[in-house]
PDB file of C-alpha atoms and ligand atoms in Angstrom:
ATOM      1  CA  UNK A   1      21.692   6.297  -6.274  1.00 49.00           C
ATOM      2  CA  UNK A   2      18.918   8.012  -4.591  1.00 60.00           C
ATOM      3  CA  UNK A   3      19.175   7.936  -0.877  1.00 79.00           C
ATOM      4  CA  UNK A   4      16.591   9.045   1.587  1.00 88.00           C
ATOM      5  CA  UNK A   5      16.487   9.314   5.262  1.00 90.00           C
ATOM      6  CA  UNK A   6      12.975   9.649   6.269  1.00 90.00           C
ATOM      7  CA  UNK A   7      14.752  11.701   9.672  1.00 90.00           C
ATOM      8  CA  UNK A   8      14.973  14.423   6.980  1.00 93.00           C
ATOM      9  CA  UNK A   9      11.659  14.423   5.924  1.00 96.00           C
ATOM     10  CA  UNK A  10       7.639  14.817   6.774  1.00 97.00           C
ATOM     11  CA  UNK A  11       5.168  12.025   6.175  1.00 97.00           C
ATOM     12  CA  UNK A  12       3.863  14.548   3.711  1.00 98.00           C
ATOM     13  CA  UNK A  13       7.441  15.384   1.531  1.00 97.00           C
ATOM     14  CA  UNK A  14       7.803  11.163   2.025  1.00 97.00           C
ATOM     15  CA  UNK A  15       4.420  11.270  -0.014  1.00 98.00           C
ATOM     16  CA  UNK A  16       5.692  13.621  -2.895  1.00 98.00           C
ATOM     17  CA  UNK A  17       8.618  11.324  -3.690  1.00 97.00           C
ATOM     18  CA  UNK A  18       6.683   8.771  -4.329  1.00 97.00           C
ATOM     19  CA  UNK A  19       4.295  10.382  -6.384  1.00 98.00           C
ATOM     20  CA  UNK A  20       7.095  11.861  -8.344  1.00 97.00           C
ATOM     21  CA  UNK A  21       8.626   8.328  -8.512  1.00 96.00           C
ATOM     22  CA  UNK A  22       5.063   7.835 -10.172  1.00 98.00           C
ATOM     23  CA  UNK A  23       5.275  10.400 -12.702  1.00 97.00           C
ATOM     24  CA  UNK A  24       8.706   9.120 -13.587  1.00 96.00           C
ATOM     25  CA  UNK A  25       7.383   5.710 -14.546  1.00 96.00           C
ATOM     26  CA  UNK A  26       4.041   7.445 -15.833  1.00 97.00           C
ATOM     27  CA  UNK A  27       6.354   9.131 -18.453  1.00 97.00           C
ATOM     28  CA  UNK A  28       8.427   6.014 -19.136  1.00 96.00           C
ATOM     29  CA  UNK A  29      11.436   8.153 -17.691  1.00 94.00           C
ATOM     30  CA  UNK A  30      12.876   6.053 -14.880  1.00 91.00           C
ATOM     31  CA  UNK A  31      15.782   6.527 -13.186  1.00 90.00           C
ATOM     32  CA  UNK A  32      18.917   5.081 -12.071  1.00 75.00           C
ATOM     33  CA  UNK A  33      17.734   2.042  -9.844  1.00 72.00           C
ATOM     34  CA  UNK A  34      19.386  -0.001  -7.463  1.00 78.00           C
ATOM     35  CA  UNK A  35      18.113  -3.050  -8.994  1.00 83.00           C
ATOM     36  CA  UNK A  36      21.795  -4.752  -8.796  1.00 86.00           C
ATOM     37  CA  UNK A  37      23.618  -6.929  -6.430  1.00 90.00           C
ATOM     38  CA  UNK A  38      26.439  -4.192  -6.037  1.00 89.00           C
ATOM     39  CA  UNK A  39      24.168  -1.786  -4.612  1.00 84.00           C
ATOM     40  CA  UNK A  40      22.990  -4.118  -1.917  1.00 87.00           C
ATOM     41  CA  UNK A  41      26.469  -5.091  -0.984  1.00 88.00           C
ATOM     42  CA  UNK A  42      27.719  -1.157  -0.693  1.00 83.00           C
ATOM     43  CA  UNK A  43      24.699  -0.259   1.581  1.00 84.00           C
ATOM     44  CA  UNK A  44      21.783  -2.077   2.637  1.00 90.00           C
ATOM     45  CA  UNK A  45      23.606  -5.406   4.065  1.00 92.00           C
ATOM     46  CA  UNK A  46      23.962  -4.110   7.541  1.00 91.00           C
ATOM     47  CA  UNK A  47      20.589  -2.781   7.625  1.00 93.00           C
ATOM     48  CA  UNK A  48      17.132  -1.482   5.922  1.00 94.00           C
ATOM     49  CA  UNK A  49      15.723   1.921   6.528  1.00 95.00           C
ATOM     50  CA  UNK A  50      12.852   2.316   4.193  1.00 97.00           C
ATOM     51  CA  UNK A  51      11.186   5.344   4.606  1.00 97.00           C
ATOM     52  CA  UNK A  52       7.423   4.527   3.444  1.00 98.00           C
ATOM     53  CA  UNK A  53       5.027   1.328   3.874  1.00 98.00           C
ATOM     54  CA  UNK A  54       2.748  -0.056   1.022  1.00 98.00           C
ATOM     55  CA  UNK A  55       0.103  -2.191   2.120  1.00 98.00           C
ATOM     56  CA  UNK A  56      -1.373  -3.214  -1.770  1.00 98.00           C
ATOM     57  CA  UNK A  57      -2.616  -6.241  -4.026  1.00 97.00           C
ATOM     58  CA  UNK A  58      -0.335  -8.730  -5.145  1.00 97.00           C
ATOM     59  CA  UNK A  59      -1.626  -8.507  -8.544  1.00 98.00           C
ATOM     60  CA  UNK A  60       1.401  -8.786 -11.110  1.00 98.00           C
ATOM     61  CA  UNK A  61       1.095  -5.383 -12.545  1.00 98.00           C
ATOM     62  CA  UNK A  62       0.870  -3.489  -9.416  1.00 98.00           C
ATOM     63  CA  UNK A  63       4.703  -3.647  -8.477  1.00 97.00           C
ATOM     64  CA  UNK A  64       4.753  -1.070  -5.637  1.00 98.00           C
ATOM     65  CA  UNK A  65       8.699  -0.879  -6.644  1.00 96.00           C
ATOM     66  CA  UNK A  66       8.163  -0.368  -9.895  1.00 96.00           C
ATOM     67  CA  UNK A  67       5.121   2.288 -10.026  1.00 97.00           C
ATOM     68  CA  UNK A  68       6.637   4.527  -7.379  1.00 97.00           C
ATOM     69  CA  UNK A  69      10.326   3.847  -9.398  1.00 95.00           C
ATOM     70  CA  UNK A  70      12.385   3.067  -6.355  1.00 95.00           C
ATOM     71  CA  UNK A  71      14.958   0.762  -5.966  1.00 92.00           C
ATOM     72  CA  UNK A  72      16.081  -1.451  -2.864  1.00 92.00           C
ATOM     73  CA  UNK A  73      15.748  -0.929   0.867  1.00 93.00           C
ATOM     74  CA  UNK A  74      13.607   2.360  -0.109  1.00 95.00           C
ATOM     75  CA  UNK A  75       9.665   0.644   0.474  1.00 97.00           C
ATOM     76  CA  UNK A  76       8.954  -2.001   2.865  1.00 98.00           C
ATOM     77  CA  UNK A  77       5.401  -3.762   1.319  1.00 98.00           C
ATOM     78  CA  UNK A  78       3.029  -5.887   2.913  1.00 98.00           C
ATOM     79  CA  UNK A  79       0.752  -7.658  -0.345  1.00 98.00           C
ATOM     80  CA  UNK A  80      -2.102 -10.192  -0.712  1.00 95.00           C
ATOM     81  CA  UNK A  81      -4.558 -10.618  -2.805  1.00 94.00           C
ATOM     82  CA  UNK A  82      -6.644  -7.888  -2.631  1.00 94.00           C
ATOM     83  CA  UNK A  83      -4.514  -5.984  -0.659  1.00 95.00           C
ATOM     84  CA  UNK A  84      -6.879  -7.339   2.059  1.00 93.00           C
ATOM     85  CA  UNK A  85      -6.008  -7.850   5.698  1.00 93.00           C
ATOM     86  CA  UNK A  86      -5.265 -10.866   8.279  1.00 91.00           C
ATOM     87  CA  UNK A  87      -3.499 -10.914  11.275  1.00 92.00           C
ATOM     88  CA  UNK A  88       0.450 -11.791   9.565  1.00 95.00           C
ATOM     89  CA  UNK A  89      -0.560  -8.220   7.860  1.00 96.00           C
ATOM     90  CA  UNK A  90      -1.453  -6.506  10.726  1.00 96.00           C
ATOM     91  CA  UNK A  91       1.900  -7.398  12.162  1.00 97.00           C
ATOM     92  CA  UNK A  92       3.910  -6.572   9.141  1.00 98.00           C
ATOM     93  CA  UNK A  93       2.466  -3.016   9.429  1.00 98.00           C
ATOM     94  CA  UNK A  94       2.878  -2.762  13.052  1.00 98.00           C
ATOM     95  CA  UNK A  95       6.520  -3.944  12.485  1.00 98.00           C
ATOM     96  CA  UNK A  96       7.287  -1.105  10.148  1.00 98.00           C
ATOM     97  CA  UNK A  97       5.440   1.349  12.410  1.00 98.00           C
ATOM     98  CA  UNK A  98       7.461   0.340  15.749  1.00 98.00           C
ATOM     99  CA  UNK A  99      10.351  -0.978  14.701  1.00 97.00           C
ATOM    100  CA  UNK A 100      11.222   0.636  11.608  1.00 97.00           C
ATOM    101  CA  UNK A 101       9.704   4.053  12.413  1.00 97.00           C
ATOM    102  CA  UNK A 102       7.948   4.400   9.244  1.00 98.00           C
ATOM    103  CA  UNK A 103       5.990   7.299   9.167  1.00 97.00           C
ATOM    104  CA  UNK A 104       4.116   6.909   6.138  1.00 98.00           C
ATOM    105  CA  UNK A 105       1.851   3.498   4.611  1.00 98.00           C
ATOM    106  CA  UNK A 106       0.220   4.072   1.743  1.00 98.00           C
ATOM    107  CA  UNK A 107      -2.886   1.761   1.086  1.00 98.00           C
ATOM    108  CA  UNK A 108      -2.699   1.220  -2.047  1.00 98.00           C
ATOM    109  CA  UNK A 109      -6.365   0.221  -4.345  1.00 98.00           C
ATOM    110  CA  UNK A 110      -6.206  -0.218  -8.381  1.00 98.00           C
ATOM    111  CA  UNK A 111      -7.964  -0.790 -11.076  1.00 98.00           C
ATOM    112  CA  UNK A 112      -8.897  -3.909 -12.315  1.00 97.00           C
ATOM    113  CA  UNK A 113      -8.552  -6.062  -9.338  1.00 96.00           C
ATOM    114  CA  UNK A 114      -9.126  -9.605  -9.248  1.00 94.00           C
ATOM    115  CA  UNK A 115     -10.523  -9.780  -5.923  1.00 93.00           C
ATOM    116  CA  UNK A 116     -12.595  -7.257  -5.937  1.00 93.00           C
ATOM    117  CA  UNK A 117     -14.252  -8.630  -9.328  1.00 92.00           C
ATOM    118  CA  UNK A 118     -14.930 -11.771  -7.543  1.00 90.00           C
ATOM    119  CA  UNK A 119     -16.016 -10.625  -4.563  1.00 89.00           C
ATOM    120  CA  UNK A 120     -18.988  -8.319  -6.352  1.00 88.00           C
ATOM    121  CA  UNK A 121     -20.337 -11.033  -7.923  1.00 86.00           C
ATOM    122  CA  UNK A 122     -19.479 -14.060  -5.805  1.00 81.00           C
ATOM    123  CA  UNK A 123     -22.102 -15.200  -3.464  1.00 75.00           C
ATOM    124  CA  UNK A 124     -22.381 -14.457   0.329  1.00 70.00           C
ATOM    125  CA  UNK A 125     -21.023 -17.221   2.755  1.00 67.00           C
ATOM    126  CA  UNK A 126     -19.439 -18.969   0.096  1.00 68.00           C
ATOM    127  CA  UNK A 127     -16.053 -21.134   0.674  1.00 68.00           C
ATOM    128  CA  UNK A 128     -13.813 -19.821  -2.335  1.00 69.00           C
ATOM    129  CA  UNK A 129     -11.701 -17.471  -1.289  1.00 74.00           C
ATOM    130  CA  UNK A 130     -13.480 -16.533   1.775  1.00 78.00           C
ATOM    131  CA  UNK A 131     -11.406 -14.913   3.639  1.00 78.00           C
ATOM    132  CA  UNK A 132      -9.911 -12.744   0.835  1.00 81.00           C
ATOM    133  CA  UNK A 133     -13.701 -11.796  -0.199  1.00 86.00           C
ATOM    134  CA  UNK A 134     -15.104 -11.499   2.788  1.00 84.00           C
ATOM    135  CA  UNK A 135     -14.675  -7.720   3.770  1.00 86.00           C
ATOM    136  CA  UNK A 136     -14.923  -6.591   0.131  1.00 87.00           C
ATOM    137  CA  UNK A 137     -18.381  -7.917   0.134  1.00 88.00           C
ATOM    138  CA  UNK A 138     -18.857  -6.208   3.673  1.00 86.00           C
ATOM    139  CA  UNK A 139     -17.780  -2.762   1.829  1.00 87.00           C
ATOM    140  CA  UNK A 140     -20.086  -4.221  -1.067  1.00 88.00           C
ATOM    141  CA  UNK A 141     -23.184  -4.717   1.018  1.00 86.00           C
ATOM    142  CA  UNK A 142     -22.375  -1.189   3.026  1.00 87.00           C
ATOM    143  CA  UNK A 143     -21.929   1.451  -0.127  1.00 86.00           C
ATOM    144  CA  UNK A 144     -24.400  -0.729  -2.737  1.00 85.00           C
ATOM    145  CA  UNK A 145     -21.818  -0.644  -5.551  1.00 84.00           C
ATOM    146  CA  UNK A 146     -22.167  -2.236  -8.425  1.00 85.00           C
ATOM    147  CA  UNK A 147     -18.474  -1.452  -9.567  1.00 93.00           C
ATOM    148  CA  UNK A 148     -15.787  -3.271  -8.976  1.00 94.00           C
ATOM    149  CA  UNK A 149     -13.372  -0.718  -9.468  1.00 95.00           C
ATOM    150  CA  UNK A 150     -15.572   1.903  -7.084  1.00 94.00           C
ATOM    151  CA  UNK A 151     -15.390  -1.329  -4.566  1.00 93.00           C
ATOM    152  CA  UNK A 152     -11.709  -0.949  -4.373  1.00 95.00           C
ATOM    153  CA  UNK A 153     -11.862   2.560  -3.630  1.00 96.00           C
ATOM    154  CA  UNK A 154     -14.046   1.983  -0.998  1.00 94.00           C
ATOM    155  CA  UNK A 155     -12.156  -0.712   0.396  1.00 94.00           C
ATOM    156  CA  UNK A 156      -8.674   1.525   1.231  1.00 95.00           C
ATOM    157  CA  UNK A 157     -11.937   3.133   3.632  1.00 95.00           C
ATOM    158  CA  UNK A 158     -12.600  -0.107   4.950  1.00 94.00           C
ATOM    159  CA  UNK A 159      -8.760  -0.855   4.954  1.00 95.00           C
ATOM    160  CA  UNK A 160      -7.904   2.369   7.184  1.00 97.00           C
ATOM    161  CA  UNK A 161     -10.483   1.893   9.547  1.00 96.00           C
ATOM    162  CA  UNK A 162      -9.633  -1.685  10.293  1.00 95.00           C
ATOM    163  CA  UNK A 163      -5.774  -1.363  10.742  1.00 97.00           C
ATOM    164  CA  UNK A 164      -6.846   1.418  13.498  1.00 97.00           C
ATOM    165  CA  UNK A 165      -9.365  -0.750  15.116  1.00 96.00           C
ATOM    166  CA  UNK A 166      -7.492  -3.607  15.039  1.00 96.00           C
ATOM    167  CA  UNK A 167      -4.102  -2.796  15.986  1.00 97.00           C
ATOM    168  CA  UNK A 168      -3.102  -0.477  19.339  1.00 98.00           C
ATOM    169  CA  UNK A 169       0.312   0.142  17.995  1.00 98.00           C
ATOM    170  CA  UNK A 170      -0.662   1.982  14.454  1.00 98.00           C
ATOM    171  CA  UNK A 171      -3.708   3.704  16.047  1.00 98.00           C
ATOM    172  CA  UNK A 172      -1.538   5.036  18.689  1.00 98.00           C
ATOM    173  CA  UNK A 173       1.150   6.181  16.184  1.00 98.00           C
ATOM    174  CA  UNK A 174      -1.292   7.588  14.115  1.00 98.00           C
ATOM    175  CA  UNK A 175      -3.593   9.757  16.676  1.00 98.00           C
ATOM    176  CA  UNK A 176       0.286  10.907  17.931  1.00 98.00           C
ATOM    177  CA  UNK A 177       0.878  12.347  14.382  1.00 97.00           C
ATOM    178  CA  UNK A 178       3.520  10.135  13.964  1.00 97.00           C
ATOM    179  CA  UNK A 179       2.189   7.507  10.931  1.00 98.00           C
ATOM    180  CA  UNK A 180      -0.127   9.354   7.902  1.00 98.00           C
ATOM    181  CA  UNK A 181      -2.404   6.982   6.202  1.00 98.00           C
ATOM    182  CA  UNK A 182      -2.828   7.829   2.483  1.00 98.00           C
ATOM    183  CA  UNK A 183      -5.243   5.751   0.643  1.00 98.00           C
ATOM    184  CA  UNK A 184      -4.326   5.839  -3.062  1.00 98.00           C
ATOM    185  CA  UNK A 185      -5.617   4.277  -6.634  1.00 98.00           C
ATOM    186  CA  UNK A 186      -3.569   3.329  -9.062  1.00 98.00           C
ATOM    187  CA  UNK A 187      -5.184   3.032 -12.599  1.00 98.00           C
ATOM    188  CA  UNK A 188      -3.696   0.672 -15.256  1.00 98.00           C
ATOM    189  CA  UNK A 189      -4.554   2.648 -17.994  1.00 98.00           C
ATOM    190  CA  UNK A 190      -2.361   5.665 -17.806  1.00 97.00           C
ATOM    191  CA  UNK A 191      -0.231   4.448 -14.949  1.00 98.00           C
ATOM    192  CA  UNK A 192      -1.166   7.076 -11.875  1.00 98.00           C
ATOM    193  CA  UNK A 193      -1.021   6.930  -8.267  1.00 98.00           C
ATOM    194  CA  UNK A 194      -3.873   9.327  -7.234  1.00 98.00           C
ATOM    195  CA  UNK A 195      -4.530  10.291  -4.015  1.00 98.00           C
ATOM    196  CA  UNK A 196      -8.118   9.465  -2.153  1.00 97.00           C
ATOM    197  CA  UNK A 197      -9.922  11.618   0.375  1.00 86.00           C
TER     198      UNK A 197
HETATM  199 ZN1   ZN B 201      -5.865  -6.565  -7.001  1.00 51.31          ZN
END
């Protein structure tokens, strides 16, 4: 079983596990997973120590687990809808930031997603699903897309900036060099992370 203590590692070396984790389930070549009972009970019940945050959509095909192959007590995940964020969000991050140390949270877009569908073509100031929508269409209104997919993109922009408005703790980890922020796509079609900048 693959054991990591972030300690041992830059935000950056962090990053290249999980994008080899990608390529492993990319080439349908997983590997041995601590996806059993017995692996919790040997080392994770007097603890967690995951070494990278995920803040993505809770779409069913975007398992951050499962994409980046890793097993239990290795990713600590914040996901709604959307990947989009309230306040509960916000705390879950800064919770892995200051308690948990994490020094790397992926935000993590893809293709296809629901929300961002909706939210292109929904109208302004309606009810449904307002609060999930409602900063996609902001994003929407600001770049002029007429993609959905290129509105998800743009959102892990809109997602950055607002956890480091909005929240004292990550902005002060992250202007300290201790947190990286790597906004990421993941396409359905051929199963990559890639990286956005
Ligand atoms: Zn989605």
């Amino acid at each position: 079983m693959k054991k990591i203590d972030s300690e041992n590692y830059s935000a950056d070396e962090l990053l290249d596990i999980l994008l080899e984790g990608n390529a492993c389930f990319q080439n349908n070549t997983p590997r041995v997973k601590n996806h059993c009972f017995c692996a919790m009970k040997e080392t994770l019940t007097n603890g967690q120590k995951p070494y990278a945050m995920i803040l993505g959509c809770s779409d069913s095909r975007v398992c951050p687990e499962i994409i980046f192959d890793t097993g239990l007590g290795e990713l600590f995940v914040a996901r709604t809808a959307g990947g989009t964020i309230g306040p509960n969000v916000l705390e879950t991050l800064e919770y892995g930031v200051a308690h948990l140390k994490i020094k790397l949270l992926v935000i993590l877009a893809h293709q296809d997603c629901g929300v961002m569908k909706y939210a292109l073509n929904a109208p302004l100031y309606n009810d449904e699903l307002e609060n999930l929508i409602h900063h996609a269409q902001c994003v929407k209104t600001q770049m002029g897309t007429a993609c959905f997919n290129e509105l998800a993109k743009h959102y892990c922009d809109f997602a950055k900036h607002r956890l480091l408005v909005k929240s004292q703790i990550i902005k002060k980890a992250y202007d300290e060099g201790k947190l990286k922020i790597q906004k990421a796509y993941f396409t359905l079609e051929n199963g990559k992370v890639e990286l956005l900048d």
